PDB file of C-alpha atoms in Angstrom:
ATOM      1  CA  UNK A  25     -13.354  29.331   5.578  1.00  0.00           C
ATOM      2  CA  UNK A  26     -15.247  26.597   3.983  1.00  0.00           C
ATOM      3  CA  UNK A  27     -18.646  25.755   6.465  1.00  0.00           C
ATOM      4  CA  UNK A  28     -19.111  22.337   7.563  1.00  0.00           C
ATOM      5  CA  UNK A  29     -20.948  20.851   4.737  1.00  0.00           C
ATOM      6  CA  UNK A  30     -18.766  22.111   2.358  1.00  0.00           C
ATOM      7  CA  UNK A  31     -16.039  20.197   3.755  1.00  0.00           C
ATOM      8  CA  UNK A  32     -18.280  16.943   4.756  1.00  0.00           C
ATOM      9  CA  UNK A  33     -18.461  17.385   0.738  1.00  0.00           C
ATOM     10  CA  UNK A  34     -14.771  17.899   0.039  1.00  0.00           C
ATOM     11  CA  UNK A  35     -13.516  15.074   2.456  1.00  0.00           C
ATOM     12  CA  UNK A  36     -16.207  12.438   1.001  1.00  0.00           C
ATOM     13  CA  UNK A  37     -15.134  13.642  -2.470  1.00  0.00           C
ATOM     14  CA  UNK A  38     -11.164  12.920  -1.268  1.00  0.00           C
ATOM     15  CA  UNK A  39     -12.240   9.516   0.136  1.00  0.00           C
ATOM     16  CA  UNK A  40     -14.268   7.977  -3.088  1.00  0.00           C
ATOM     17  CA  UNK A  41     -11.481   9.391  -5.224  1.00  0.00           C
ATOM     18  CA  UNK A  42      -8.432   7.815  -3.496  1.00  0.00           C
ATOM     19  CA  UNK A  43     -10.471   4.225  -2.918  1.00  0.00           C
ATOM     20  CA  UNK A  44     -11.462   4.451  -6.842  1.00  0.00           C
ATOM     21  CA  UNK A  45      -8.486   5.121  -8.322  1.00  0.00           C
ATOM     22  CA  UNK A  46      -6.472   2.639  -6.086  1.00  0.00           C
ATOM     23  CA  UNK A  47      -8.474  -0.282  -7.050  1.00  0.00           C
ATOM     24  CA  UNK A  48      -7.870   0.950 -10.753  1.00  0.00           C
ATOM     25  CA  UNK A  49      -4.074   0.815 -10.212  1.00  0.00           C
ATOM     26  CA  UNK A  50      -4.130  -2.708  -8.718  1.00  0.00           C
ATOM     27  CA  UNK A  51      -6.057  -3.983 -11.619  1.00  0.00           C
ATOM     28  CA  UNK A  52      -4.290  -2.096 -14.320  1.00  0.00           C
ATOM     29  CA  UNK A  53      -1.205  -2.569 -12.667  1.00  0.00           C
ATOM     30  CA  UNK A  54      -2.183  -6.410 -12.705  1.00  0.00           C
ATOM     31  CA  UNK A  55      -1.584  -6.809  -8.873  1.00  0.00           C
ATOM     32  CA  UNK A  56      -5.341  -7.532  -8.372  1.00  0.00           C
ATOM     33  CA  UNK A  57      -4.954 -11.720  -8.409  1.00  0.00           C
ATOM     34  CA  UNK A  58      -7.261 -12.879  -5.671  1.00  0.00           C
ATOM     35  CA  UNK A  59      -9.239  -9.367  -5.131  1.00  0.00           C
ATOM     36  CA  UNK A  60      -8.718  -9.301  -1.894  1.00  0.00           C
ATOM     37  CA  UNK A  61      -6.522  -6.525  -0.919  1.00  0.00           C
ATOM     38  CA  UNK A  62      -9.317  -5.023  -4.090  1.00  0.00           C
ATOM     39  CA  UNK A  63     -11.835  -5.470  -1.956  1.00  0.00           C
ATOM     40  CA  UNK A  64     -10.193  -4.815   1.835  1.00  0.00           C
ATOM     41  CA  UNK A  65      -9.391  -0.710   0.802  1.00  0.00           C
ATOM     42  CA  UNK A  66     -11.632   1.192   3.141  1.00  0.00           C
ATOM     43  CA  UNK A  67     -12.044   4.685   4.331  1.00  0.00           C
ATOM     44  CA  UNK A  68     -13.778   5.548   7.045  1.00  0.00           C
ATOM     45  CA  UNK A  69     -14.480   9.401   8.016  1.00  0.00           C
ATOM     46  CA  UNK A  70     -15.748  10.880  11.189  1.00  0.00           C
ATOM     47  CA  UNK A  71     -17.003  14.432  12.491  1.00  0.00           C
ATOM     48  CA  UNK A  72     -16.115  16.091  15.730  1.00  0.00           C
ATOM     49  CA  UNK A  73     -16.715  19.715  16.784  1.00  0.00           C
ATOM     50  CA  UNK A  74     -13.519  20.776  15.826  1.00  0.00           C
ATOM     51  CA  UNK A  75     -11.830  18.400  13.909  1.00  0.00           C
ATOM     52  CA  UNK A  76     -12.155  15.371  11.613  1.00  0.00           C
ATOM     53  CA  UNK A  77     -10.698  12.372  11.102  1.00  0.00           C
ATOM     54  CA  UNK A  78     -10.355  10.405   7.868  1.00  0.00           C
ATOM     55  CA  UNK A  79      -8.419   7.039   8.016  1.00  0.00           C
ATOM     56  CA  UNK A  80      -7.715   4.391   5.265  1.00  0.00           C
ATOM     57  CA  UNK A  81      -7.381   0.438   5.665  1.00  0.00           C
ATOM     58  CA  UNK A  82      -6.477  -2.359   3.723  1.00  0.00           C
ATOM     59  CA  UNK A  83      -4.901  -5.877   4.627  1.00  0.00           C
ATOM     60  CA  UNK A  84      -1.332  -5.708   5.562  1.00  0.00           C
ATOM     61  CA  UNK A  85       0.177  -6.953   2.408  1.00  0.00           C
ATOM     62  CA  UNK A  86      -1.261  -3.497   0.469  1.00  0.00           C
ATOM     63  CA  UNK A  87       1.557  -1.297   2.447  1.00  0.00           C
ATOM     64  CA  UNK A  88       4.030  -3.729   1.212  1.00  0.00           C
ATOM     65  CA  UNK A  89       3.150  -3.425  -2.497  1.00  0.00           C
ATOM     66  CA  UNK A  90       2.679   0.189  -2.349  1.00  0.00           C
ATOM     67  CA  UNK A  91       5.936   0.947  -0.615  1.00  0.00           C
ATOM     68  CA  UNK A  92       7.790  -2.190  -1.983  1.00  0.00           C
ATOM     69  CA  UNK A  93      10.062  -3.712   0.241  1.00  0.00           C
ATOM     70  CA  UNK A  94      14.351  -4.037   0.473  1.00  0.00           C
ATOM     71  CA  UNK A  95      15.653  -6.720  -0.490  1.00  0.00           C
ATOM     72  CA  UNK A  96      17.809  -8.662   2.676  1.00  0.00           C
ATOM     73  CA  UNK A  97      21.265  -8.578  -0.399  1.00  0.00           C
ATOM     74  CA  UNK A  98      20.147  -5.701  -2.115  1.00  0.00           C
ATOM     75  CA  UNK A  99      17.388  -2.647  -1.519  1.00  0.00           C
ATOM     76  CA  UNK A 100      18.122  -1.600  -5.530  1.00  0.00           C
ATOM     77  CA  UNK A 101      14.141  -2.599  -6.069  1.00  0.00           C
ATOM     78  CA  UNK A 102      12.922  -0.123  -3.037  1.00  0.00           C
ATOM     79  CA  UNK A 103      15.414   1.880  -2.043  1.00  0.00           C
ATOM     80  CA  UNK A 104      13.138   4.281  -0.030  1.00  0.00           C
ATOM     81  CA  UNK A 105      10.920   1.901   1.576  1.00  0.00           C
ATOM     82  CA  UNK A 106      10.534   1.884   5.172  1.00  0.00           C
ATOM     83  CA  UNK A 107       9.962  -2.439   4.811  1.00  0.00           C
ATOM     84  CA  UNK A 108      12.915  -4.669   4.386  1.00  0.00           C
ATOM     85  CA  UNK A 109      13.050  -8.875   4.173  1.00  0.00           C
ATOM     86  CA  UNK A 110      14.704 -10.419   7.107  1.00  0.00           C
ATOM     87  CA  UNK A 111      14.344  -7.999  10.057  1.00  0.00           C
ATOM     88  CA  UNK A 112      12.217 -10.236  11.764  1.00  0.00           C
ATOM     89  CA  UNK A 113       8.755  -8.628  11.154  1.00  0.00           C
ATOM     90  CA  UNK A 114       5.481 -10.281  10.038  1.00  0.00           C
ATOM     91  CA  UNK A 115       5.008 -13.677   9.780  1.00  0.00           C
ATOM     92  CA  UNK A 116       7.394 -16.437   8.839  1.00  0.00           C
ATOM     93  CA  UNK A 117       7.217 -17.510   5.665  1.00  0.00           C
ATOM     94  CA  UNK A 118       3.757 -15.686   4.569  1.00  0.00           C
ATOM     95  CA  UNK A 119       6.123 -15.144   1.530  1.00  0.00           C
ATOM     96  CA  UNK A 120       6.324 -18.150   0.377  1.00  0.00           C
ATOM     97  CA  UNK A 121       3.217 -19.370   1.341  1.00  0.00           C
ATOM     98  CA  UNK A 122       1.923 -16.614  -0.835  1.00  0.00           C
ATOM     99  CA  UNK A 123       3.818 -17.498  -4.066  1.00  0.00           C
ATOM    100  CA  UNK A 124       2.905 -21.100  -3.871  1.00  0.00           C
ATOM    101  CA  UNK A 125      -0.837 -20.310  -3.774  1.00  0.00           C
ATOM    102  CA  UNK A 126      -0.213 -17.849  -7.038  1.00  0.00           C
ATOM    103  CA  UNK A 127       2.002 -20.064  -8.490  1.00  0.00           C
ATOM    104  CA  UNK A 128      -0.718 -23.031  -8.092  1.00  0.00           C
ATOM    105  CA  UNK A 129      -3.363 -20.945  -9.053  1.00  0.00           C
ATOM    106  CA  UNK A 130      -1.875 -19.579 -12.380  1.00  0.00           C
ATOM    107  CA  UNK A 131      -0.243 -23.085 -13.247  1.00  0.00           C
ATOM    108  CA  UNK A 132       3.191 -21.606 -13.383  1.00  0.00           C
ATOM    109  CA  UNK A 133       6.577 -23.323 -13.618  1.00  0.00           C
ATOM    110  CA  UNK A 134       9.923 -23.695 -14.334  1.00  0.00           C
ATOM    111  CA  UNK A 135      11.662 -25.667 -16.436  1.00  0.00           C
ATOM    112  CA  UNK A 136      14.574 -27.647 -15.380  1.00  0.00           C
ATOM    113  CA  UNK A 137      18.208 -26.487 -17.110  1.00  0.00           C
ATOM    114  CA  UNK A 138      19.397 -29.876 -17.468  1.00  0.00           C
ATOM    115  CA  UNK A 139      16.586 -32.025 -18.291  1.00  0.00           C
ATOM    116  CA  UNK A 140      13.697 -29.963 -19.498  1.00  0.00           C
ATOM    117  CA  UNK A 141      11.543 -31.095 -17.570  1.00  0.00           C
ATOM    118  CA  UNK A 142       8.981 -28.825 -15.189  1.00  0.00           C
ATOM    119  CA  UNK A 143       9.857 -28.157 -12.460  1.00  0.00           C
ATOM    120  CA  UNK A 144       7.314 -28.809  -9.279  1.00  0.00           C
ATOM    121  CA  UNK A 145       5.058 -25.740  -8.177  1.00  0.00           C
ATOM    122  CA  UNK A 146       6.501 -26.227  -4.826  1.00  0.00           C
ATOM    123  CA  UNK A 147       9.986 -25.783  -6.518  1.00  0.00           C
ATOM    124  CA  UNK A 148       9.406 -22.786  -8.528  1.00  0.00           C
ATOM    125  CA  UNK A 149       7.300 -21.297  -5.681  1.00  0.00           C
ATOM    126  CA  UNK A 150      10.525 -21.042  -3.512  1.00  0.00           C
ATOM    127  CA  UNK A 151      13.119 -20.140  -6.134  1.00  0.00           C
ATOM    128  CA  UNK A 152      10.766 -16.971  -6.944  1.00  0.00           C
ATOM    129  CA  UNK A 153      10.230 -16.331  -3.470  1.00  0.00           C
ATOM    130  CA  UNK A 154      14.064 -16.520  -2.550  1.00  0.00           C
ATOM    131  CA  UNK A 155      14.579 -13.949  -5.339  1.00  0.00           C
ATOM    132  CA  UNK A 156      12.037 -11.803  -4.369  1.00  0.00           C
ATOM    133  CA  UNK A 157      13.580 -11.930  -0.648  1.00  0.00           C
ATOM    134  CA  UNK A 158      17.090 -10.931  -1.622  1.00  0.00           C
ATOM    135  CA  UNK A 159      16.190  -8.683  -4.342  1.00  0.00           C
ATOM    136  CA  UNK A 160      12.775  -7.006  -3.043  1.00  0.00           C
ATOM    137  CA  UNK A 161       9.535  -5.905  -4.239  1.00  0.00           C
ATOM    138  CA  UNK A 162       9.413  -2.655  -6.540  1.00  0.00           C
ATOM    139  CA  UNK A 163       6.931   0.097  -4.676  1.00  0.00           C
ATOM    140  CA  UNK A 164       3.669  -0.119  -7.302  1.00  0.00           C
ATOM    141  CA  UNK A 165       2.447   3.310  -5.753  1.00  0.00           C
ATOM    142  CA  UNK A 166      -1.334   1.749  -6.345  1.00  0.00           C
ATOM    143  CA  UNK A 167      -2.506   3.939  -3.295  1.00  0.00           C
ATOM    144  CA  UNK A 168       0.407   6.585  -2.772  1.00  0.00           C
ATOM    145  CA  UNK A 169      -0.533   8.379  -6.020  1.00  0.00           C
ATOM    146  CA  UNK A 170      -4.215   8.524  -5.759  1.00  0.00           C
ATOM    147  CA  UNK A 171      -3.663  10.105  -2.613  1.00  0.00           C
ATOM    148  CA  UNK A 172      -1.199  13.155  -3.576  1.00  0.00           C
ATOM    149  CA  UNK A 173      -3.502  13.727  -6.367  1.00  0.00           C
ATOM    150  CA  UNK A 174      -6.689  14.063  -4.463  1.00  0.00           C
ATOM    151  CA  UNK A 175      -4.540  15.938  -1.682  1.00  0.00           C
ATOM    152  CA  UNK A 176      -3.561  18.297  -4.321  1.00  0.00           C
ATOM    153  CA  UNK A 177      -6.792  18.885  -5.792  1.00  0.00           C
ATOM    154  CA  UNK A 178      -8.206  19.776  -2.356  1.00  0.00           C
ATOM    155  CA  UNK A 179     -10.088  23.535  -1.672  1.00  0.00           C
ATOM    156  CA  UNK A 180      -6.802  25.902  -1.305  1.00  0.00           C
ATOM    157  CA  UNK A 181      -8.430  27.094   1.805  1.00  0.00           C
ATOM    158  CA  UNK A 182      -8.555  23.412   3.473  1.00  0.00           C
ATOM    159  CA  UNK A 183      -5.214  22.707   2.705  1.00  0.00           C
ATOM    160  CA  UNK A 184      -3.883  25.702   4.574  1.00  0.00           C
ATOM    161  CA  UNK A 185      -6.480  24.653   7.277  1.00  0.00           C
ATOM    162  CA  UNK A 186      -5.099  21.096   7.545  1.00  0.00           C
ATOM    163  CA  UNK A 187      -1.685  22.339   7.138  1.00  0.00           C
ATOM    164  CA  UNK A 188      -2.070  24.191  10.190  1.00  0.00           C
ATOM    165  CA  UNK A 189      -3.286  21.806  12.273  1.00  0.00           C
ATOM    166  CA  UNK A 190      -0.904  19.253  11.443  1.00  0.00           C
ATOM    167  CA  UNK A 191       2.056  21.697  11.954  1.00  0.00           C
ATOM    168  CA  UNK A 192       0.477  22.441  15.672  1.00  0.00           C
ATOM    169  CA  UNK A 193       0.322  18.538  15.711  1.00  0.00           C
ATOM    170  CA  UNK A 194       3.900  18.898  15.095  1.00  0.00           C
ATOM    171  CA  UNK A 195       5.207  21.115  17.731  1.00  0.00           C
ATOM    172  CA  UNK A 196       2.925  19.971  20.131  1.00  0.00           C
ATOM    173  CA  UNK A 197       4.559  16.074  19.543  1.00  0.00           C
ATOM    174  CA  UNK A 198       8.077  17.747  19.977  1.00  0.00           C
ATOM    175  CA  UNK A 199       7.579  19.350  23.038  1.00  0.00           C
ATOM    176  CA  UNK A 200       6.092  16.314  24.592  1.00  0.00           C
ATOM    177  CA  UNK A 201       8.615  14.391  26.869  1.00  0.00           C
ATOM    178  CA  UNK A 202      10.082  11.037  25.629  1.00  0.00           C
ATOM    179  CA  UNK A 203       9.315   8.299  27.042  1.00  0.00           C
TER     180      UNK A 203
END
């Protein structure tokens, strides 16, 4: 069994990597616009006699580009994710709020069928924004991955040690009454 610093070691190694290679995904992966969900990803690790505990954080929008989110017409974009538009979670209208600010910011917009003429930011703000609520977001994976990797590349000897202790989690949950 690997001895307490060894593992110290092991879980500060698992933290830096996961943190690291999730900012690289948002700014490869060009999701990185106003840095802050760059600069929100945290870990934070802590020590006790017989356990440890190791928790990320990021601001709430990071789950949603990770995971993507259903669509309220169609969940073709994220079919597996556990978010979906329209079910009354979150706040109203942080969608479009949030396109309007990119759309401002990167002086983006539409041009008008009939006329040619550009459109208003406000005006291609909420067509992209209704699209993006019916359709959905697309998961980016920018944390998801860097996690199974450095979950993967863990001692042999902690996984099975983890493994254990969240299958005793497990049971224990089950047998627990409902409440």
């Amino acid at each position: 069994m690997l001895d307490q610093d060894n593992i110290d070691i092991e879980l500060k190694k698992f933290k830096d990597y996961v943190i690291q290679q999730s900012k690289s995904n948002l700014t490869k992966g060009r999701h990185n616009f106003t840095k802050s969900l760059y600069n929100s990803i945290k870990a934070d690790s802590k020590a006790y006699p017989r356990s440890y505990l190791l928790s990320f954080s990021m601001e709430e929008h990071g789950s949603y580009q990770d995971q993507g989110v259903r669509g309220k017409t169609s969940s073709i974009k994220a079919p597996n994710s556990p978010f979906k538009f329209g079910t009354g979670k979150g706040k109203k209208g942080g969608l479009t709020t949030g396109i309007k600010k990119w759309v401002r910011a990167k002086r983006f917009q539409f041009r008008n069928r009939e006329t040619g003429k550009f459109m208003s930011y406000d005006s291609t703000a909420l067509l992209i924004a209704r699209s993006i609520y019916n359709k959905g977001l697309k998961p980016t994976l920018f944390f998801t991955k860097p996690f199974n990797n450095a979950f993967k590349r863990l001692p042999e000897e902690m996984v099975k040690g983890l493994s254990m202790d969240v299958d005793r989690l497990f049971k224990y949950s089950l047998k627990q009454p409902k409440r």
